[in-house]
Short mmCIF file of N, CA and C in Angstrom, two decimals:
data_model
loop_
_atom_site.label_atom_id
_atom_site.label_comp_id
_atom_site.label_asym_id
_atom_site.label_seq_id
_atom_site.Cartn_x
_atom_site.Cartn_y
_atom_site.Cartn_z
N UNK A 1 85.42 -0.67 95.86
CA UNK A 1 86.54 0.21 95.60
C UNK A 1 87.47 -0.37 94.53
N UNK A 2 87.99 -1.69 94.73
CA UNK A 2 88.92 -2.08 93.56
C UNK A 2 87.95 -3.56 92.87
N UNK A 3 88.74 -3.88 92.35
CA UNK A 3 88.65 -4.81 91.17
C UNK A 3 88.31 -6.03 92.00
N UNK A 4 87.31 -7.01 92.67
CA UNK A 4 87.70 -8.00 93.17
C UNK A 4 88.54 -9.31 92.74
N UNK A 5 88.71 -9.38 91.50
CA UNK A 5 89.37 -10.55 90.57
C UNK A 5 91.22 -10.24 90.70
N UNK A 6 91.14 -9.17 91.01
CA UNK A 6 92.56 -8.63 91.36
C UNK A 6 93.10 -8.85 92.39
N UNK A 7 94.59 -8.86 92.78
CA UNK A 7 95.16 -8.60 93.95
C UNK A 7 95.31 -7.01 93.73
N UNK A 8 95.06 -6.32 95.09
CA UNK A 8 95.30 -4.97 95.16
C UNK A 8 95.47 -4.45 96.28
N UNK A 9 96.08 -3.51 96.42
CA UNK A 9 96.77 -2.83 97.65
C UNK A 9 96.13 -1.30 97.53
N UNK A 10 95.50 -0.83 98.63
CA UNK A 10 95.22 0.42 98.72
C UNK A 10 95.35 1.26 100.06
N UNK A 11 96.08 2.62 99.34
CA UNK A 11 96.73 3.36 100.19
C UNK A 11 95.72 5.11 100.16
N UNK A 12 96.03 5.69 101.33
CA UNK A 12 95.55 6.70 101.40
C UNK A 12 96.25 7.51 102.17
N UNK A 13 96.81 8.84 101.99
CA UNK A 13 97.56 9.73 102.48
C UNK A 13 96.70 10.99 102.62
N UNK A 14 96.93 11.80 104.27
CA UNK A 14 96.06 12.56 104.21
C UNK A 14 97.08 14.10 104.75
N UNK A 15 97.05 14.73 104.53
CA UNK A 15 97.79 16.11 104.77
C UNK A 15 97.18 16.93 105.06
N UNK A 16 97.99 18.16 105.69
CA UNK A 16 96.80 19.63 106.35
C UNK A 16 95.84 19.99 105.41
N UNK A 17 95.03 20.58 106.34
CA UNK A 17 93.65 21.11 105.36
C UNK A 17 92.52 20.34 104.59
N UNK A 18 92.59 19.34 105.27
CA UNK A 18 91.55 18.34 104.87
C UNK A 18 91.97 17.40 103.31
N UNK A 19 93.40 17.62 102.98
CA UNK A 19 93.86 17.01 102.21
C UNK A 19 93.98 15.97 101.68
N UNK A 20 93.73 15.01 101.15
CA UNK A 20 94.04 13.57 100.91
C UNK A 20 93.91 13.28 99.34
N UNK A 21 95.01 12.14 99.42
CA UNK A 21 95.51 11.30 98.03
C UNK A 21 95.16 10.20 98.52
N UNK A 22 94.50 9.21 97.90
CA UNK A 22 94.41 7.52 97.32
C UNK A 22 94.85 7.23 96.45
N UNK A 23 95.21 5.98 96.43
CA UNK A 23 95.89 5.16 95.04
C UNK A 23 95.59 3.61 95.74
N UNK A 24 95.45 2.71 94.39
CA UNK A 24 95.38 1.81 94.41
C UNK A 24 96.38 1.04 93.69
N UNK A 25 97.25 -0.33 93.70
CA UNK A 25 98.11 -0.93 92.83
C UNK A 25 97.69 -2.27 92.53
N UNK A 26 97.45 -2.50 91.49
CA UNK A 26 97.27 -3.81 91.58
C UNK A 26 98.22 -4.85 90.61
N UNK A 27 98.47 -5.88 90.92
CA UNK A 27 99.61 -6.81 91.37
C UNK A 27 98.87 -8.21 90.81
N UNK A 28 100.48 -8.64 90.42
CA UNK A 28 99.92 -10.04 89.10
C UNK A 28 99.82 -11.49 90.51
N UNK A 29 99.59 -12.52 90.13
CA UNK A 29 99.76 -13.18 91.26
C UNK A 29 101.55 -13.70 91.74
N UNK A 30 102.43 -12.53 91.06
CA UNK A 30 103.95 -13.10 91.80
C UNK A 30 104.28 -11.44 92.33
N UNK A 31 103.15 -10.75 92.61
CA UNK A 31 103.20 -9.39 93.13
C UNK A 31 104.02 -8.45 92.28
N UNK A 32 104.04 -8.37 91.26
CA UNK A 32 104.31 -7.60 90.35
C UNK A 32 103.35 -6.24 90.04
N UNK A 33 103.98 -4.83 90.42
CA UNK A 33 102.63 -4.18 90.31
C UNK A 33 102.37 -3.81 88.45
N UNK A 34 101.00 -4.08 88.47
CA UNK A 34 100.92 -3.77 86.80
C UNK A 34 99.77 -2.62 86.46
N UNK A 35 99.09 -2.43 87.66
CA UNK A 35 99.07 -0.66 87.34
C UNK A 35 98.61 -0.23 88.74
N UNK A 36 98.91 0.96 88.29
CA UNK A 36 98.18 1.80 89.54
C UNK A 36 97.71 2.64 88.91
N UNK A 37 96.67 3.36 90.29
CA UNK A 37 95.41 4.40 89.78
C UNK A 37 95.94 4.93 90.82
N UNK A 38 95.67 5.99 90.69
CA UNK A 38 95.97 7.33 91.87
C UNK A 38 94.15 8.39 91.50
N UNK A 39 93.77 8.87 92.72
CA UNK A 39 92.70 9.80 92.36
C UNK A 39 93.31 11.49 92.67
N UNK A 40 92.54 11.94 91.21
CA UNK A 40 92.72 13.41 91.57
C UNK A 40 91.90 14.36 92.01
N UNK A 41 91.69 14.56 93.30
CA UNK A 41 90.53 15.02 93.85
C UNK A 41 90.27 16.74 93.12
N UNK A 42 91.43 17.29 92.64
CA UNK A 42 91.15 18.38 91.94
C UNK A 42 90.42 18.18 90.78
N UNK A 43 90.48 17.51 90.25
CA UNK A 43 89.97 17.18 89.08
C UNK A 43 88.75 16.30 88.71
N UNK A 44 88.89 15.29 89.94
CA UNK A 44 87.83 14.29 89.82
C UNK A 44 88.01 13.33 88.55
N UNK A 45 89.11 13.28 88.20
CA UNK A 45 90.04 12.21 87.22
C UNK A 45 90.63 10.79 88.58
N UNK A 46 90.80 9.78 87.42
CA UNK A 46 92.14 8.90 88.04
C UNK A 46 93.19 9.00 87.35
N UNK A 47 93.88 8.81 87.51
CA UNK A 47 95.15 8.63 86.93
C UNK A 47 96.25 7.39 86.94
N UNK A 48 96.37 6.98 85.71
CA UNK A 48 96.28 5.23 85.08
C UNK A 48 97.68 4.84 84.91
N UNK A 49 98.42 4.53 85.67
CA UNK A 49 100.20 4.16 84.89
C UNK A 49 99.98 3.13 84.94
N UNK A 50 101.22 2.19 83.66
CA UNK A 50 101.19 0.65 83.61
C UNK A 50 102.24 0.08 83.83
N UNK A 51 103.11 -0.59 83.64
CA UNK A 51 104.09 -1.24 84.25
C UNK A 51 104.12 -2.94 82.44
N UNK A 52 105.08 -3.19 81.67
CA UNK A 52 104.43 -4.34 81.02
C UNK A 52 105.94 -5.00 81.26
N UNK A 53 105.97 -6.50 81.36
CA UNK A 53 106.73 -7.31 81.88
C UNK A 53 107.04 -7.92 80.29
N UNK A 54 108.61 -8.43 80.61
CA UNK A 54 109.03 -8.92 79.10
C UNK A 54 108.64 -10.86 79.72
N UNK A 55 109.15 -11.68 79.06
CA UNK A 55 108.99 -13.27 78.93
C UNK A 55 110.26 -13.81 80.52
N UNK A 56 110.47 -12.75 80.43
CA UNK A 56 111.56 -13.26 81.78
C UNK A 56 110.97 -12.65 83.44
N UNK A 57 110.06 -12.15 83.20
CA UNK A 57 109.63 -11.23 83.88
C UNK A 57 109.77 -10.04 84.45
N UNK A 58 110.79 -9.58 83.58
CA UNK A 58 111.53 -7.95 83.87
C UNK A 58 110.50 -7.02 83.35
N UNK A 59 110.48 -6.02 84.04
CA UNK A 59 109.81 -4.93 83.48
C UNK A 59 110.45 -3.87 82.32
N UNK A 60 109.78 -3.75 81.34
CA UNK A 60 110.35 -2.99 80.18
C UNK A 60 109.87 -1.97 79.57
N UNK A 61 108.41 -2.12 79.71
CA UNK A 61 107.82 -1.02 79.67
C UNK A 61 106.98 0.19 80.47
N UNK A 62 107.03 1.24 80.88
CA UNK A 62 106.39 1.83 81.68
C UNK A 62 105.49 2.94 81.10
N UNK A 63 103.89 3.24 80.83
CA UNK A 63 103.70 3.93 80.24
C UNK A 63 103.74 5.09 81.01
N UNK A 64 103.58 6.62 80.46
CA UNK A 64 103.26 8.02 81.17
C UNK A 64 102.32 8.23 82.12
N UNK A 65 102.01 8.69 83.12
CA UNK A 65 100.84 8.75 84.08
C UNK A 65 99.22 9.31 83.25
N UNK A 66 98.41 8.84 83.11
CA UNK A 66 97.20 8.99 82.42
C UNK A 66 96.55 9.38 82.94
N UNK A 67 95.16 10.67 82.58
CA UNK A 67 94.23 11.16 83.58
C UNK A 67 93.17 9.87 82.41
N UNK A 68 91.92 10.11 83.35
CA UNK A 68 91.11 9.11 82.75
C UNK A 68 89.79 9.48 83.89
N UNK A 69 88.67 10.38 82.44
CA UNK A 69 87.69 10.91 83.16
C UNK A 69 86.64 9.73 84.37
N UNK A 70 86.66 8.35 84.00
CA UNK A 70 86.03 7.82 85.11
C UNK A 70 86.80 7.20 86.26
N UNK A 71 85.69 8.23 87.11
CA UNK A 71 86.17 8.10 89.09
C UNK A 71 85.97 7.10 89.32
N UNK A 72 86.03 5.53 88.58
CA UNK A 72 85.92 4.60 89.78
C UNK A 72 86.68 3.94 89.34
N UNK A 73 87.81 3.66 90.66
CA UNK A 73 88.85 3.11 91.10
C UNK A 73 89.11 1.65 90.78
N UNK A 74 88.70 1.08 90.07
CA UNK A 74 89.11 -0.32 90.18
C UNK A 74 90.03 -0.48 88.23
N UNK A 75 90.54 -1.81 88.31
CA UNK A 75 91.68 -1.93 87.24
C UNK A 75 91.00 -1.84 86.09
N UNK A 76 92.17 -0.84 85.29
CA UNK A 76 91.43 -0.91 83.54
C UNK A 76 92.30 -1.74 82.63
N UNK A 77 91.68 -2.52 82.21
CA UNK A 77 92.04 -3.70 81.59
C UNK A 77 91.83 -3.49 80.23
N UNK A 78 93.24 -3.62 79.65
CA UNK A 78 93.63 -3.23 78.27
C UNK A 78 93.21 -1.53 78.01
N UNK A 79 93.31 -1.20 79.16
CA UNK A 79 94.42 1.09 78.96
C UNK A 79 94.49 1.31 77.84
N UNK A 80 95.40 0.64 77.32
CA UNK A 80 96.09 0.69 76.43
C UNK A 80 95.94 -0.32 75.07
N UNK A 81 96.46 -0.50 74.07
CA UNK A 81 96.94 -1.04 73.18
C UNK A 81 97.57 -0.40 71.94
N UNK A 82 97.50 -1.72 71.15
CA UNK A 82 97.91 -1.32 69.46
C UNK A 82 97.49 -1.49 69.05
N UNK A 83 98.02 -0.76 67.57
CA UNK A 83 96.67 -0.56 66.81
C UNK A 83 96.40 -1.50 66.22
N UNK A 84 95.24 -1.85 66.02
CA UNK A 84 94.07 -2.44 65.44
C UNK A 84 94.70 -3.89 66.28
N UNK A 85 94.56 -3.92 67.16
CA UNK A 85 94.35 -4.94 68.34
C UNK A 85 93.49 -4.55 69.72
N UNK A 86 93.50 -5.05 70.06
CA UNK A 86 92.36 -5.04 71.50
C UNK A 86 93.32 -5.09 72.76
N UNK A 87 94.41 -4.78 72.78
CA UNK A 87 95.09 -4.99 74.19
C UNK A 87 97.03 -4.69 73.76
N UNK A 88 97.73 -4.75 74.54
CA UNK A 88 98.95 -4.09 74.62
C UNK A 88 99.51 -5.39 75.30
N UNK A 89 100.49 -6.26 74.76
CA UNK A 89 101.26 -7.54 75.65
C UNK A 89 102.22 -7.71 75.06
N UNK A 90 102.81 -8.67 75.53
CA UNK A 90 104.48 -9.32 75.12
C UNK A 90 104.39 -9.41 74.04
N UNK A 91 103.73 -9.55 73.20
CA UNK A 91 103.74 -9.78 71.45
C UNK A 91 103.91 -8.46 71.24
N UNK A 92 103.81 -7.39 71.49
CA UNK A 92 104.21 -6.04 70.68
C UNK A 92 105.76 -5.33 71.45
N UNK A 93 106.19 -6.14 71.85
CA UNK A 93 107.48 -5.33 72.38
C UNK A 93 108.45 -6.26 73.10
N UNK A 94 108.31 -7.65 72.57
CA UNK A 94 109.56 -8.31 73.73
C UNK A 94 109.53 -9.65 72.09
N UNK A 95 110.93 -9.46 72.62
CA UNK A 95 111.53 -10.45 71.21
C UNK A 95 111.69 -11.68 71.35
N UNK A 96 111.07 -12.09 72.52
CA UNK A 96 110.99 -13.73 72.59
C UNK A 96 109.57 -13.99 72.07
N UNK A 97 108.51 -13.19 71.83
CA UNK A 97 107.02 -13.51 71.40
C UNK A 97 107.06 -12.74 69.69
N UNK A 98 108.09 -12.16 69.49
CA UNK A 98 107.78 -11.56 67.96
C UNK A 98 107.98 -12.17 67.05
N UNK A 99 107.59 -12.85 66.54
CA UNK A 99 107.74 -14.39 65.34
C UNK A 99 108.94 -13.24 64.74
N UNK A 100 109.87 -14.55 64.30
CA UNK A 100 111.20 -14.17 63.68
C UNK A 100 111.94 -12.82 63.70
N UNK A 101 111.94 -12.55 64.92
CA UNK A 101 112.20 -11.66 65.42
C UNK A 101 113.87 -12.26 65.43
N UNK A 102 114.92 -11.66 64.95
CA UNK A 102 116.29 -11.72 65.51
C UNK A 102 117.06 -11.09 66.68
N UNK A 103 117.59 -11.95 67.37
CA UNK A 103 118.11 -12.12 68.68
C UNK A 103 118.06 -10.42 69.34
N UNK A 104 118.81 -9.45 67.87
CA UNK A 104 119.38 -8.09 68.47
C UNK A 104 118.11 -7.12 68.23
N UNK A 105 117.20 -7.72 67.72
CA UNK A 105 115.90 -6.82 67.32
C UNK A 105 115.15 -6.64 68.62
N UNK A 106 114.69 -4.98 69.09
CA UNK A 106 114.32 -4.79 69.97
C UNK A 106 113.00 -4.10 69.22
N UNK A 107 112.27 -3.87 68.60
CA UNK A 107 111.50 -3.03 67.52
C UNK A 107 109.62 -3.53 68.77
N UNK A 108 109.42 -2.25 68.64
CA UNK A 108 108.51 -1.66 70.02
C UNK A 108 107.55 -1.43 69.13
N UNK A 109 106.21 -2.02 69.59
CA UNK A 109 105.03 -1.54 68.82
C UNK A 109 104.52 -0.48 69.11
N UNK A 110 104.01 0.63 68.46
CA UNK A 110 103.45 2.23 69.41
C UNK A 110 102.01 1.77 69.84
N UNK A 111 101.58 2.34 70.87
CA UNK A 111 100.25 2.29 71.60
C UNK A 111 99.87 3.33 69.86
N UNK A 112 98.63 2.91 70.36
CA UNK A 112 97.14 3.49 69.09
C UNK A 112 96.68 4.32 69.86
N UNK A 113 96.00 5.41 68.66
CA UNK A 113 95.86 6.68 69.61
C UNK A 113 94.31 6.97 69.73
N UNK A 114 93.47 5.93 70.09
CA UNK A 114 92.19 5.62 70.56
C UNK A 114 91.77 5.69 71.39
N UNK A 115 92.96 5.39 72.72
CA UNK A 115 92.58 5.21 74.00
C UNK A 115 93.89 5.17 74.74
N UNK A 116 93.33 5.32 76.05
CA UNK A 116 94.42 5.19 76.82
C UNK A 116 95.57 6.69 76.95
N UNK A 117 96.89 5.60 77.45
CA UNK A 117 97.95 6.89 77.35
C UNK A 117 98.26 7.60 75.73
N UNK A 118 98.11 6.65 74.59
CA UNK A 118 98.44 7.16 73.13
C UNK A 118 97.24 7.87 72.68
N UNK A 119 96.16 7.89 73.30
CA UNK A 119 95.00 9.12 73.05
C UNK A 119 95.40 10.73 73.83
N UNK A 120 95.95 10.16 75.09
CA UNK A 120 96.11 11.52 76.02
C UNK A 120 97.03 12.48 75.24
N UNK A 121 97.92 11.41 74.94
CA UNK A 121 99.20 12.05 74.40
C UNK A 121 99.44 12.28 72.91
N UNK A 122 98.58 12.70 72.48
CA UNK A 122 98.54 12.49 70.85
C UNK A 122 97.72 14.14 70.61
N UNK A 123 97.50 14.63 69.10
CA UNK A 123 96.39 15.32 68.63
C UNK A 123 94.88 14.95 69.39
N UNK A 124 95.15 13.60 69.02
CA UNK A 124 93.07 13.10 69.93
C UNK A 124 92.84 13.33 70.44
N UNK A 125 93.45 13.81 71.69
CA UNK A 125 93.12 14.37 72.72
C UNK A 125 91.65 15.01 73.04
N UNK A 126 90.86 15.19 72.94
CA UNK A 126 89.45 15.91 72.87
C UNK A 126 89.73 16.98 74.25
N UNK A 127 90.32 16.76 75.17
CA UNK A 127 90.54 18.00 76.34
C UNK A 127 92.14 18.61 76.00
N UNK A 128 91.71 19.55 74.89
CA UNK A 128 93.09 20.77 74.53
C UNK A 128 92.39 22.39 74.94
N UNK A 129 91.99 22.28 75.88
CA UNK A 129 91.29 23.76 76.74
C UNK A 129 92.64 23.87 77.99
N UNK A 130 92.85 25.19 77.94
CA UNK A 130 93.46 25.64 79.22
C UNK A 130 94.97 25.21 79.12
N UNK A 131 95.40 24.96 80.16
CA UNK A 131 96.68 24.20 80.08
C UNK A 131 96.51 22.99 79.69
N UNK A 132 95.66 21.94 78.99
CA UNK A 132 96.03 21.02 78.79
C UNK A 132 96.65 21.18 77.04
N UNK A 133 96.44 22.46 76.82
CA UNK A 133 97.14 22.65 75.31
C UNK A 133 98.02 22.33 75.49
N UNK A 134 99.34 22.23 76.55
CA UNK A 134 100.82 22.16 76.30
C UNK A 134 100.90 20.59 76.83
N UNK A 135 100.10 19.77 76.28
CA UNK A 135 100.20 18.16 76.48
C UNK A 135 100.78 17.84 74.91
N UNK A 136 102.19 17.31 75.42
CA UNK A 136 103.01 17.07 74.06
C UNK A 136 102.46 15.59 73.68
N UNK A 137 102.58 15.97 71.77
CA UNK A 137 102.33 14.41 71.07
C UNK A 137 103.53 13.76 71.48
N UNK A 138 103.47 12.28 71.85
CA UNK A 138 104.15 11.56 72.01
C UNK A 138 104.36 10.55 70.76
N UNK A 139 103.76 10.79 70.03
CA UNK A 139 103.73 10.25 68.41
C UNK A 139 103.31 8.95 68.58
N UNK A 140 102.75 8.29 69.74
CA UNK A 140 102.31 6.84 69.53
C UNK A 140 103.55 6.20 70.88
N UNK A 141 104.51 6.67 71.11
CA UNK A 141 105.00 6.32 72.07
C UNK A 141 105.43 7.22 73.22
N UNK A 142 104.10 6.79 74.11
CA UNK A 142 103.90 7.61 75.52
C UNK A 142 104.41 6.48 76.74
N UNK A 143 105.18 6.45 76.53
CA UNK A 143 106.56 5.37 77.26
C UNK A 143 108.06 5.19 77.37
N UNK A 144 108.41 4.54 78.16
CA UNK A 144 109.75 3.96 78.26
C UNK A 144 110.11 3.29 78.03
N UNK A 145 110.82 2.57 77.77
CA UNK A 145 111.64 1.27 77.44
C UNK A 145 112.72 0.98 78.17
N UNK A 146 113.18 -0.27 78.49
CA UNK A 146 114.49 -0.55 79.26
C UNK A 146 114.60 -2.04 77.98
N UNK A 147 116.32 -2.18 77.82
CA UNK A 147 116.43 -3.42 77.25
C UNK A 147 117.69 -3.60 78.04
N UNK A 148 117.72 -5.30 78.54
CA UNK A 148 118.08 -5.67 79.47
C UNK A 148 119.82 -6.35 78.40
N UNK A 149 121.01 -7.02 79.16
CA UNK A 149 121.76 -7.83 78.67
C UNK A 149 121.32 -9.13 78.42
N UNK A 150 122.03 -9.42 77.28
CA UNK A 150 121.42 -11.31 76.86
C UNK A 150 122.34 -11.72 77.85
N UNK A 151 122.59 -11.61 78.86
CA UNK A 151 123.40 -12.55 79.56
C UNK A 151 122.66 -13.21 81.33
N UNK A 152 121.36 -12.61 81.17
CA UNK A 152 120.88 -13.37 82.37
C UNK A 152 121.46 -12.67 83.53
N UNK A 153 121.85 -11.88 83.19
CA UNK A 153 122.86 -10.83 84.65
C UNK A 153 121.03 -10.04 85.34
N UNK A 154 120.70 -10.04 84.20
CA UNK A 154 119.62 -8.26 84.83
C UNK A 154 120.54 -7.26 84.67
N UNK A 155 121.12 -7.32 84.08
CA UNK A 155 121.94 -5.81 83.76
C UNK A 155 121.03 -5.06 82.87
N UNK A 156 120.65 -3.55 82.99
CA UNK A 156 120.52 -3.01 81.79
C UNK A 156 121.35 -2.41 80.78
N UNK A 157 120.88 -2.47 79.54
CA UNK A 157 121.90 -2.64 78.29
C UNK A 157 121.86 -1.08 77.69
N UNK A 158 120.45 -0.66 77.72
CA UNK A 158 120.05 0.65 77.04
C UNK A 158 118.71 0.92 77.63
N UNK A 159 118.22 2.40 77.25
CA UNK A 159 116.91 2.88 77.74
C UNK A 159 116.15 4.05 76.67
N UNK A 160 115.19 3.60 76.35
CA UNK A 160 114.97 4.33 75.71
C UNK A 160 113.86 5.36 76.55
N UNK A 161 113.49 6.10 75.82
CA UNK A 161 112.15 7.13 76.43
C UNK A 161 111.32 8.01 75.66
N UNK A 162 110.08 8.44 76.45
CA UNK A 162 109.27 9.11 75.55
C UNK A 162 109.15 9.58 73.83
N UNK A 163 108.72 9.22 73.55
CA UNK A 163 108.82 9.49 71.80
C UNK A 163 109.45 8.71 70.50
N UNK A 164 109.00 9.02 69.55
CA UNK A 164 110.14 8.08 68.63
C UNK A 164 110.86 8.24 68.33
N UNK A 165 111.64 9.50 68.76
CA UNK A 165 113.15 10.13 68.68
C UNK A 165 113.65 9.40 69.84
N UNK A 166 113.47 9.05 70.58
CA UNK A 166 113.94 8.59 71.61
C UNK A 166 114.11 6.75 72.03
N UNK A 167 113.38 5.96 71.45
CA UNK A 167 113.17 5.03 71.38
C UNK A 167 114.30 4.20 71.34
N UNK A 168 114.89 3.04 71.49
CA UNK A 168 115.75 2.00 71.24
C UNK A 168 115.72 1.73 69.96
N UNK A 169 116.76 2.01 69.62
CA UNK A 169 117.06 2.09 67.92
C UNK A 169 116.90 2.95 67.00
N UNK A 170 116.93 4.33 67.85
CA UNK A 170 116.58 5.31 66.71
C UNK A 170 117.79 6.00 66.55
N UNK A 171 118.39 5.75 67.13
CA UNK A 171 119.96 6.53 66.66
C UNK A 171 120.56 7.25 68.56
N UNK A 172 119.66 7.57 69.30
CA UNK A 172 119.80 8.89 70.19
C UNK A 172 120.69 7.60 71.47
#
């Protein structure tokens, strides 16, 4: 069912009419969850959210919930990335890993629209039948952002969201 190299937690909820939801979370070794899969029994999809941790271990990024045509449940490793890289980490979005990056620079790399949530959410899409026509481009950023205070509080400072109108530092 899951990933054995993983820590993972799996849940199952069952409701009238022969109903039931599963999900699985799986968790870094300081229990941090860094994604979950949920199954869609209507669909026979999973569905992929991520969770990405900055150098302090706060969470900063959260991507959009992802369908993802294969049914088997265990962790997908590197969902996501950027472009023309092989994976999505602290080097594309946290300013303690961005070489000369200045202190107030928060500048977010967009997921690539190959795979993952920046394929779902993009033109690429290859499933635009039915209602999935009204699946908005997210222009490369099918996420959230949180940026925290430099002061070690855990306070949050700002938030950005979905899109690049929306992003930390775009004006909004």
């Amino acid at each position: 069912l899951a990933d054995m190299n993983m820590n993972w937690g799996h849940q199952v909820m069952y409701a009238e009419d022969g109903k039931r939801f599963e999900s699985i979370s799986f968790v870094d070794g300081l229990g941090r969850t860094r994604q979950t899969l949920g199954h869609n029994t209507e669909t026979g999809q999973v569905v992929v959210s991520n969770v990405y941790y900055d150098g302090y271990g706060r969470p900063v990024l959260s991507d959009l919930p992802t369908p993802d045509d294969n049914e088997n449940m265990t962790h997908r490793l590197n969902f996501n990335h950027a472009q023309g890289a092989s994976f999505y980490g602290n080097e594309h979005f946290d300013q303690v890993y961005i070489a000369n990056s200045p202190g107030c620079s928060f500048q977010t790399t967009p997921f690539a629209t190959d795979a993952g949530a920046g394929k779902y959410y993009s033109p690429q899409n290859p499933d635009q039948d039915g209602e999935n026509i009204r699946i908005p481009d997210a222009q490369q950023y099918p996420f959230a952002r949180v940026e925290y205070m430099n002061d070690h509080s855990g306070r949050i400072r700002r938030v950005g969201s979905v899109g690049p109108e929306f992003q930390i530092g775009s004006g909004h």
